[in-house]
Structures are given as C-alpha cells and as structure tokens.
Short mmCIF file of C-alpha atoms in Angstrom, two decimals:
data_model
loop_
_atom_site.label_atom_id
_atom_site.label_comp_id
_atom_site.label_asym_id
_atom_site.label_seq_id
_atom_site.Cartn_x
_atom_site.Cartn_y
_atom_site.Cartn_z
CA MET A 1 -30.83 92.42 25.60
CA SER A 2 -33.64 89.92 25.66
CA PRO A 3 -34.21 88.02 28.88
CA LYS A 4 -33.01 84.41 29.01
CA ARG A 5 -35.65 81.84 28.45
CA PRO A 6 -36.05 79.29 31.22
CA PRO A 7 -34.88 75.80 30.27
CA LYS A 8 -37.48 73.36 29.02
CA PRO A 9 -38.44 70.63 31.43
CA GLY A 10 -36.14 67.62 31.06
CA THR A 11 -33.46 69.58 29.13
CA VAL A 12 -29.89 69.56 30.49
CA ARG A 13 -28.19 72.98 30.18
CA SER A 14 -24.91 72.47 32.04
CA PRO A 15 -22.59 69.73 33.33
CA ALA A 16 -23.91 70.33 36.81
CA ALA A 17 -27.44 70.06 35.61
CA ALA A 18 -26.56 66.91 33.66
CA LYS A 19 -25.06 65.40 36.80
CA ALA A 20 -28.12 66.32 38.77
CA ALA A 21 -30.39 64.91 36.10
CA LYS A 22 -28.42 61.64 36.14
CA GLY A 23 -28.73 61.48 39.90
CA THR A 24 -32.51 61.90 39.75
CA GLY A 25 -33.03 59.50 36.87
CA THR A 26 -33.93 62.20 34.30
CA ALA A 27 -33.47 60.86 30.74
CA SER A 28 -31.01 62.39 28.27
CA PRO A 29 -32.14 63.35 24.76
CA ALA A 30 -30.94 59.93 23.45
CA LYS A 31 -33.61 57.27 23.61
CA ALA A 32 -33.23 54.87 26.51
CA GLY A 33 -31.88 51.44 25.65
CA LYS A 34 -30.04 52.51 22.46
CA PRO A 35 -26.27 53.08 22.60
CA ALA A 36 -24.82 56.17 21.08
CA ALA A 37 -23.78 55.96 17.43
CA THR A 38 -20.12 56.02 18.38
CA GLU A 39 -20.69 53.07 20.68
CA ARG A 40 -22.55 51.06 18.04
CA LYS A 41 -19.78 51.37 15.44
CA ARG A 42 -17.10 48.73 16.02
CA ASP A 43 -13.47 49.59 15.41
CA PRO A 44 -12.54 47.71 12.19
CA GLN A 45 -9.04 47.14 13.55
CA ARG A 46 -10.34 45.43 16.67
CA VAL A 47 -10.18 41.62 16.70
CA VAL A 48 -13.50 39.90 17.31
CA THR A 49 -13.34 37.68 20.40
CA VAL A 50 -15.27 34.69 21.70
CA THR A 51 -16.83 37.03 24.26
CA ASP A 52 -18.20 39.26 21.47
CA ILE A 53 -19.89 36.28 19.84
CA ALA A 54 -21.28 34.99 23.15
CA ASN A 55 -22.67 38.39 24.19
CA ALA A 56 -24.28 38.98 20.79
CA ILE A 57 -26.52 35.92 20.99
CA GLY A 58 -26.76 35.42 24.74
CA VAL A 59 -24.78 32.22 25.22
CA SER A 60 -21.72 31.43 27.32
CA ARG A 61 -18.11 31.70 26.11
CA ALA A 62 -17.80 27.96 26.80
CA THR A 63 -20.60 27.23 24.32
CA VAL A 64 -18.88 29.25 21.59
CA SER A 65 -15.59 27.47 22.32
CA LEU A 66 -17.29 24.08 22.03
CA VAL A 67 -18.69 25.03 18.63
CA LEU A 68 -15.24 26.15 17.46
CA ARG A 69 -13.85 22.76 18.47
CA ASN A 70 -16.68 20.90 16.67
CA SER A 71 -17.85 19.38 19.93
CA PRO A 72 -20.96 17.17 19.70
CA LEU A 73 -22.12 18.48 23.08
CA VAL A 74 -23.76 21.58 21.59
CA HIS A 75 -27.42 21.41 20.54
CA ALA A 76 -27.92 21.73 16.77
CA ASP A 77 -30.04 24.90 17.06
CA THR A 78 -27.50 26.58 19.32
CA ARG A 79 -24.66 25.54 17.04
CA ALA A 80 -26.47 27.09 14.06
CA ARG A 81 -26.94 30.39 15.94
CA VAL A 82 -23.29 30.50 16.98
CA GLU A 83 -22.04 29.66 13.50
CA ALA A 84 -24.27 32.34 11.97
CA GLU A 85 -22.90 34.95 14.39
CA LEU A 86 -19.32 33.83 13.74
CA LYS A 87 -19.90 34.38 10.05
CA LYS A 88 -21.70 37.69 10.62
CA GLN A 89 -18.88 39.12 12.71
CA ARG A 90 -16.19 37.51 10.52
CA TYR A 91 -14.60 35.78 13.46
CA VAL A 92 -11.13 34.30 12.79
CA TYR A 93 -10.09 31.38 15.00
CA ASN A 94 -6.69 31.99 16.62
CA ARG A 95 -5.44 28.41 16.46
CA GLY A 96 -2.02 29.29 17.85
CA ALA A 97 -3.50 30.79 21.00
CA ALA A 98 -5.80 27.80 21.38
CA ASN A 99 -2.84 25.45 21.10
CA LEU A 100 -1.06 27.33 23.85
CA ARG A 101 -4.10 27.05 26.11
CA ARG A 102 -4.47 23.33 25.46
CA ARG A 103 -0.69 22.72 25.49
CA THR A 104 -1.01 20.77 22.26
CA SER A 105 -1.33 21.40 18.53
CA SER A 106 -4.19 20.74 16.14
CA SER A 107 -1.91 20.25 13.14
CA VAL A 108 0.16 17.37 11.74
CA ALA A 109 3.05 17.91 9.33
CA LEU A 110 3.18 15.80 6.17
CA VAL A 111 6.46 15.88 4.24
CA ILE A 112 6.53 14.09 0.88
CA ASN A 113 9.62 13.22 -1.16
CA ASP A 114 7.91 13.50 -4.57
CA LEU A 115 4.58 15.28 -4.67
CA ALA A 116 4.56 15.09 -8.49
CA ASN A 117 4.09 11.33 -8.21
CA PRO A 118 0.33 10.54 -8.38
CA PHE A 119 0.83 7.91 -5.66
CA PHE A 120 1.86 10.58 -3.15
CA ALA A 121 -0.90 12.93 -4.24
CA GLU A 122 -3.40 10.18 -3.38
CA PHE A 123 -1.52 9.39 -0.17
CA ALA A 124 -1.63 13.06 0.90
CA ALA A 125 -5.38 13.20 0.20
CA GLY A 126 -5.91 10.19 2.47
CA VAL A 127 -3.84 11.74 5.25
CA ASP A 128 -5.81 14.98 5.06
CA GLU A 129 -9.16 13.16 5.10
CA ALA A 130 -8.35 11.16 8.23
CA LEU A 131 -6.85 14.13 10.06
CA GLY A 132 -9.85 16.30 9.20
CA GLU A 133 -12.20 13.75 10.75
CA ARG A 134 -10.41 14.31 14.05
CA GLY A 135 -10.32 18.10 13.74
CA PHE A 136 -6.65 18.30 12.74
CA VAL A 137 -5.22 20.26 9.82
CA THR A 138 -2.41 19.11 7.52
CA LEU A 139 0.79 21.13 7.13
CA LEU A 140 2.18 19.97 3.77
CA GLY A 141 5.78 20.11 2.58
CA SER A 142 7.56 18.60 -0.42
CA THR A 143 11.29 17.90 -0.67
CA GLY A 144 11.75 16.88 -4.31
CA GLU A 145 14.12 14.08 -3.19
CA SER A 146 16.56 16.63 -1.74
CA PRO A 147 17.89 15.93 1.80
CA GLU A 148 18.93 19.59 2.09
CA ARG A 149 15.49 20.79 1.14
CA GLN A 150 14.05 18.23 3.56
CA GLN A 151 15.99 19.76 6.47
CA ALA A 152 14.77 23.25 5.57
CA VAL A 153 11.13 22.16 5.19
CA LEU A 154 11.11 20.25 8.47
CA THR A 155 12.80 23.11 10.32
CA SER A 156 10.13 25.51 9.10
CA LEU A 157 7.23 23.17 9.86
CA MET A 158 8.50 22.41 13.37
CA GLU A 159 8.14 26.12 14.19
CA HIS A 160 4.39 25.41 14.16
CA THR A 161 4.88 22.69 16.83
CA PRO A 162 2.80 20.04 15.03
CA ALA A 163 1.28 17.21 17.05
CA GLY A 164 2.97 14.73 14.74
CA VAL A 165 5.07 14.36 11.60
CA ILE A 166 4.52 11.95 8.70
CA LEU A 167 7.70 11.81 6.64
CA SER A 168 8.43 9.98 3.40
CA PRO A 169 12.21 10.44 3.45
CA ALA A 170 14.14 11.84 0.51
CA GLU A 171 16.73 9.57 -1.09
CA GLY A 172 20.01 9.84 0.78
CA SER A 173 18.42 11.04 4.03
CA ASP A 174 20.74 11.20 7.04
CA THR A 175 19.03 9.99 10.21
CA VAL A 176 21.46 11.93 12.41
CA GLN A 177 20.58 15.16 10.64
CA LEU A 178 16.88 14.39 10.85
CA HIS A 179 17.15 13.83 14.60
CA LYS A 180 18.60 17.33 14.95
CA VAL A 181 15.33 18.74 13.65
CA LEU A 182 12.96 16.08 14.99
CA ASP A 183 13.98 15.45 18.59
CA ALA A 184 13.22 12.22 20.44
CA ARG A 185 9.98 13.63 21.87
CA THR A 186 8.49 14.26 18.43
CA ASN A 187 5.69 11.98 17.26
CA VAL A 188 7.18 10.82 13.92
CA LEU A 189 5.98 8.23 11.43
CA LEU A 190 8.23 7.29 8.52
CA PHE A 191 6.48 6.12 5.37
CA ASN A 192 7.69 3.93 2.51
CA ARG A 193 11.45 4.19 3.11
CA GLU A 194 13.20 2.78 6.15
CA LEU A 195 16.12 4.62 7.75
CA ALA A 196 18.88 3.08 9.85
CA GLY A 197 18.96 4.50 13.37
CA ALA A 198 15.31 5.57 13.37
CA ASP A 199 14.01 2.92 15.76
CA ASP A 200 12.47 5.57 18.03
CA TRP A 201 10.02 6.50 15.25
CA GLY A 202 7.07 4.59 13.86
CA PHE A 203 7.15 3.12 10.36
CA LEU A 204 4.51 2.32 7.74
CA GLY A 205 5.63 0.54 4.60
CA LEU A 206 4.36 -1.60 1.76
CA ASP A 207 5.08 -5.31 1.35
CA ASN A 208 7.65 -4.48 -1.30
CA GLN A 209 9.54 -7.76 -1.55
CA ASN A 210 6.50 -9.98 -1.63
CA GLY A 211 4.76 -7.71 -4.13
CA ALA A 212 7.63 -7.76 -6.62
CA GLN A 213 7.93 -11.52 -6.18
CA ILE A 214 4.22 -11.95 -7.00
CA ALA A 215 4.57 -9.78 -10.13
CA THR A 216 7.62 -11.73 -11.32
CA GLU A 217 5.92 -15.07 -10.69
CA HIS A 218 2.95 -13.83 -12.70
CA LEU A 219 5.19 -13.09 -15.69
CA ILE A 220 6.95 -16.46 -15.34
CA SER A 221 3.54 -18.18 -15.34
CA LEU A 222 2.87 -16.52 -18.71
CA GLY A 223 5.99 -18.12 -20.16
CA HIS A 224 8.50 -15.29 -19.77
CA ARG A 225 12.06 -16.31 -18.94
CA ARG A 226 13.99 -13.08 -19.54
CA ILE A 227 12.50 -10.61 -17.08
CA ALA A 228 14.07 -7.25 -16.24
CA PHE A 229 13.64 -5.11 -13.16
CA PHE A 230 13.20 -1.56 -14.40
CA GLY A 231 13.43 1.76 -12.55
CA GLY A 232 14.10 3.13 -9.10
CA HIS A 233 17.45 3.69 -7.42
CA ALA A 234 19.21 0.72 -5.85
CA ASP A 235 20.21 2.66 -2.71
CA SER A 236 16.54 3.23 -1.81
CA SER A 237 15.20 0.70 0.72
CA SER A 238 11.95 0.22 -1.20
CA CYS A 239 13.82 -0.39 -4.46
CA ARG A 240 16.20 -2.85 -2.78
CA GLN A 241 13.27 -4.79 -1.36
CA ARG A 242 11.44 -4.92 -4.69
CA ARG A 243 14.59 -6.04 -6.49
CA ALA A 244 15.03 -8.74 -3.86
CA GLY A 245 11.50 -10.03 -4.49
CA HIS A 246 12.15 -10.13 -8.23
CA ALA A 247 15.44 -11.99 -7.73
CA LEU A 248 13.84 -14.51 -5.35
CA ALA A 249 11.12 -15.41 -7.86
CA MET A 250 13.70 -15.79 -10.64
CA LYS A 251 15.90 -17.99 -8.44
CA LYS A 252 12.97 -20.22 -7.43
CA ALA A 253 12.20 -20.73 -11.13
CA GLY A 254 15.87 -21.50 -11.93
CA LEU A 255 16.19 -18.36 -14.06
CA PRO A 256 19.19 -16.00 -14.15
CA VAL A 257 19.04 -12.33 -13.17
CA GLU A 258 21.17 -10.51 -15.72
CA SER A 259 22.85 -7.37 -14.37
CA ALA A 260 22.21 -5.69 -17.74
CA TRP A 261 18.48 -6.07 -17.07
CA LEU A 262 18.59 -4.17 -13.77
CA ILE A 263 17.99 -0.68 -15.08
CA GLU A 264 18.03 2.27 -12.66
CA SER A 265 16.07 5.46 -13.28
CA ALA A 266 14.41 8.21 -11.31
CA PRO A 267 10.92 7.00 -10.36
CA ASN A 268 9.16 9.15 -12.94
CA ARG A 269 7.73 8.77 -16.41
CA LEU A 270 10.12 10.93 -18.42
CA GLU A 271 13.38 9.33 -17.32
CA ALA A 272 11.88 5.84 -17.58
CA ALA A 273 10.89 6.52 -21.18
CA ALA A 274 14.33 7.90 -21.96
CA ARG A 275 16.11 4.79 -20.60
CA THR A 276 13.95 2.21 -22.38
CA GLY A 277 16.66 1.60 -24.98
CA GLU A 278 18.99 0.18 -22.33
CA LEU A 279 16.85 -2.95 -22.24
CA PHE A 280 17.66 -3.75 -25.83
CA GLY A 281 21.38 -4.35 -26.30
CA ASP A 282 23.40 -6.57 -28.62
CA THR A 283 22.66 -9.74 -26.64
CA ALA A 284 19.30 -11.37 -25.99
CA SER A 285 16.82 -8.80 -24.74
CA PRO A 286 14.21 -9.29 -22.02
CA THR A 287 10.61 -9.97 -23.00
CA ALA A 288 9.08 -8.47 -19.86
CA ALA A 289 9.84 -6.05 -17.03
CA VAL A 290 8.77 -5.71 -13.43
CA CYS A 291 8.77 -1.95 -12.88
CA TYR A 292 9.60 -0.13 -9.66
CA ASN A 293 6.31 1.77 -9.67
CA ASP A 294 3.40 2.71 -11.93
CA THR A 295 4.86 5.99 -13.20
CA VAL A 296 8.01 4.11 -14.28
CA ALA A 297 5.83 1.46 -15.95
CA LEU A 298 3.84 4.10 -17.84
CA GLY A 299 7.10 5.75 -18.93
CA LEU A 300 8.46 2.40 -20.10
CA MET A 301 5.32 1.76 -22.14
CA LEU A 302 5.78 5.14 -23.84
CA GLY A 303 9.40 4.21 -24.60
CA LEU A 304 8.32 0.86 -26.02
CA ILE A 305 5.73 2.47 -28.29
CA ALA A 306 8.38 4.89 -29.54
CA ARG A 307 10.46 1.83 -30.57
CA GLY A 308 7.51 0.25 -32.36
CA ILE A 309 6.84 -2.31 -29.61
CA GLN A 310 3.29 -2.68 -28.35
CA PRO A 311 3.08 -3.12 -24.56
CA GLY A 312 1.17 -6.23 -23.57
CA LYS A 313 1.75 -7.89 -26.93
CA GLY A 314 5.39 -7.41 -27.87
CA PHE A 315 6.59 -6.82 -24.30
CA ALA A 316 4.94 -7.47 -20.92
CA VAL A 317 4.97 -4.77 -18.24
CA THR A 318 3.92 -4.69 -14.58
CA GLY A 319 3.82 -1.74 -12.18
CA PHE A 320 3.52 -1.14 -8.45
CA ASP A 321 1.03 1.14 -6.60
CA ASP A 322 -2.16 1.08 -8.70
CA ILE A 323 -2.50 4.82 -9.14
CA PRO A 324 -5.88 5.88 -10.64
CA GLU A 325 -4.38 6.22 -14.12
CA ALA A 326 -3.18 2.60 -14.18
CA ALA A 327 -6.62 1.18 -14.96
CA VAL A 328 -7.35 3.56 -17.86
CA THR A 329 -4.03 3.74 -19.70
CA THR A 330 -3.56 1.97 -23.05
CA PRO A 331 -3.19 -0.88 -22.43
CA PRO A 332 -4.45 -1.01 -18.83
CA LEU A 333 -1.54 -1.69 -16.49
CA THR A 334 -1.03 -4.90 -14.52
CA THR A 335 0.13 -3.68 -11.13
CA LEU A 336 0.40 -4.30 -7.39
CA VAL A 337 -2.54 -2.67 -5.61
CA ALA A 338 -1.26 -0.61 -2.68
CA ASP A 339 -4.32 1.68 -2.29
CA PRO A 340 -2.37 4.93 -1.71
CA ARG A 341 -5.35 6.90 -0.38
CA GLU A 342 -6.07 4.23 2.23
CA ARG A 343 -2.37 4.14 3.13
CA GLY A 344 -2.59 7.88 3.78
CA ARG A 345 -5.57 7.38 6.06
CA GLN A 346 -3.68 4.58 7.82
CA ALA A 347 -0.62 6.80 8.34
CA ALA A 348 -2.75 9.56 9.87
CA LYS A 349 -4.46 7.11 12.22
CA LEU A 350 -1.12 5.70 13.37
CA VAL A 351 0.13 9.21 14.23
CA LEU A 352 -3.09 10.07 16.05
CA HIS A 353 -2.97 6.78 17.95
CA GLN A 354 0.55 7.60 19.10
CA LEU A 355 -0.71 11.03 20.17
CA ASP A 356 -3.49 9.41 22.22
CA HIS A 357 -1.05 6.87 23.72
CA PRO A 358 2.21 8.80 24.18
CA THR A 359 3.87 6.08 26.30
CA ALA A 360 3.34 3.36 23.68
CA VAL A 361 6.42 2.19 21.78
CA PRO A 362 6.18 3.21 18.09
CA GLY A 363 5.73 0.14 15.90
CA LYS A 364 6.44 -1.07 12.39
CA THR A 365 3.46 -1.69 10.12
CA ILE A 366 3.66 -3.37 6.71
CA ALA A 367 0.61 -3.04 4.45
CA PRO A 368 -0.10 -5.98 2.11
CA VAL A 369 -0.38 -5.60 -1.67
CA THR A 370 -2.30 -7.67 -4.22
CA LEU A 371 -1.81 -8.15 -7.95
CA SER A 372 -4.37 -6.70 -10.36
CA VAL A 373 -3.92 -8.41 -13.73
CA ARG A 374 -4.69 -6.27 -16.77
CA GLU A 375 -3.73 -6.19 -20.45
CA SER A 376 -0.16 -4.86 -20.15
CA SER A 377 1.04 -8.37 -19.19
CA GLY A 378 -1.62 -10.41 -20.96
CA VAL A 379 0.17 -12.23 -23.80
CA ARG A 380 2.16 -15.43 -23.36
CA SER A 381 5.77 -15.13 -24.50
CA ARG A 382 7.02 -17.57 -27.13
#
C-alpha cells in the first residue's frame, strides 16, 4: 500500500478542514466573488419581484415602484435602466396586489349597449385614451341591448373592483336590478340613456331634443313639409327626446306629424333598410326623414336606392352622431355632430373627477350638437 500523499496547500480534504479553512479565511476552489452555478441559475417558476429588479441595477425598491407607476419623479436615465431590467427579467406587474396596497383600483369598467355601432366604437376609443393618460386601464364589456346580459357583465366586472363604471344602459334596463350590482358607493356614470331612480349616479348625454329639432328645421327650410322620423325604439329615452325635437319643429312650422311616419327600428343599418318600405304607403308619402342615428340613416339610404330613389335628390335624409363613415358615404350624410371620441374622453374625465372628489354630488352633463350639412339633404322639395 502506497503512503498517503500530504494535501496540497490550500486544498480542503474534509468537512473539519473546510470549516477550519473558512475560519482562517482560506479560499475554496471556486473563484472569489462568483456565485456557484446553482446559485446563478434562477428558478423559472419563481416570480420576479421589485426587489430583484432593484438589486440587479443598484437602485431602491421605491425607485422601481415609481417607474412602474409612471411617476415623473424618476430621472430619465434611471427610468431607462429600470425599464431595461424589467424587460430583461420579464417582470410582470401584479396590478391586483398593487391595488390592495393602495386601497384603490387602476381600472375603470366600460359597458356598452351596442359595440357594433361605430358611434360606440369611437366612444370606447375616447374613453380608453383619456383613462390611459391617467394610468388607468379600461375593462370593456358589451351587452348587445340585453338587460340580462348587462347584469352578468357588470357582476363579472365588479369582481375586479374598478375605480369607476361608465355604463350605456341596454334598452329596458331596470334601475333596481342595476343597483343590486352597483351599490351606492360605486362611482357610476350613465351615458346616452337616462334611467329613472338613478339620481345617485352621474349622467352624460347628448342634446337630443335640440339636435333633432335643428335637423327638422333644416329640412323645412329646404321646402319639405312631409317629414318622417325614422328609426330607434320609442321606449328609449334618447329616441323619445329626438322624436320630441322633431315634433316641436313640425308644430312651430304648423305641420302635422303623421303617426304613419314615425317608424321604429333597431338602431342598425340592416333593419333600417328592411323597413324603408313602411314610409311609402297608399297615402301621401314623406319626402324627407330625420333619422335616429347615422347607422339608421345609412340603412335608410340603402333601402331607398333599392327602391330606385336617390338619397339627396329624390328623398332627403339626415342622421345623428357624425360617425367617420358619414362624411364619405354616397351621398355624404347631413348629420348632427356629436363627436363620439370626444364624448368618450369627456366620460372618462367625469369618472376620474368623481374619483378625485368622492364627496362631490354626481352631476348631469349635456353635450351640445351641431348640424353638418352635406349632400344627403341638399335638394329643395317641390
């Protein structure tokens, strides 16, 4: 048996020797200052934290938190370093935990009655823009004009405890049922349709009556005497108000409002086109129509063309909303300009203002509309 070789200087041969070496400051075979390979490899299942980001680039946790909240207090160079590290480590912001810490939410729920309507698509874009400028995100829901669906959507969205709710109510909405989901403490803004018993919520609407009156007076000034009101459902507050404006203008001009010329339809293009024939009965037919909204007006124009009538020449048409398509259709549509994207921004600002001033009494805001005259109403009736 060969004799044991003595250990090389600096080499640890046993646990006891390792302990002794540690106590005397003797280095281990691993190079000083470099963690072991097992320590360098991060567990892929482990969630990256604010502390990990802060330690990696030598800043405080508070600085990382300020960057995550888009605070202007962080220097641009520091912000860039933090953002680069966040991306490098694939950090995911736990918004729910942050909300719990701040005892508030960074989201606002937006519930639309008809997202297929271009007006509401523009409105939703405006809401999202204004909320984003304040660091809020939009939780979007659509009800398709169903009160039952509306209850389900709101119930689900309220589980996220949004800081506010912007609701364009479905037709036939029950305020009592809505209050069961949206309690009195909820920051709620109703848009477009008023609800009885909802005085504890804010409201943003359009000047519906005055707008329809202006459109009707415009057609009367062109020589029309038989003017229909086309589209919408009479039990909707916005439709009632627009019908009232049409009737007021007709009354002031000493003209009758024939019940046969008050045509109801869903506020969309297809049904409006399908019901065009109801304007043309056995008796004298109207020569013009004030439409509930632009999509109804565009549908009516399609229905007129199908009957061999050219909109703007054989029959005058006006809309309401001024959706982007209104200016480029054939012929371009005379309509009430409501600026839906700006109305969305306005709705978001009203909700955020209520959030900043929680003791303020929610108010009622009516946005004005103006008439944009285009070719769809441009020929004088004989």
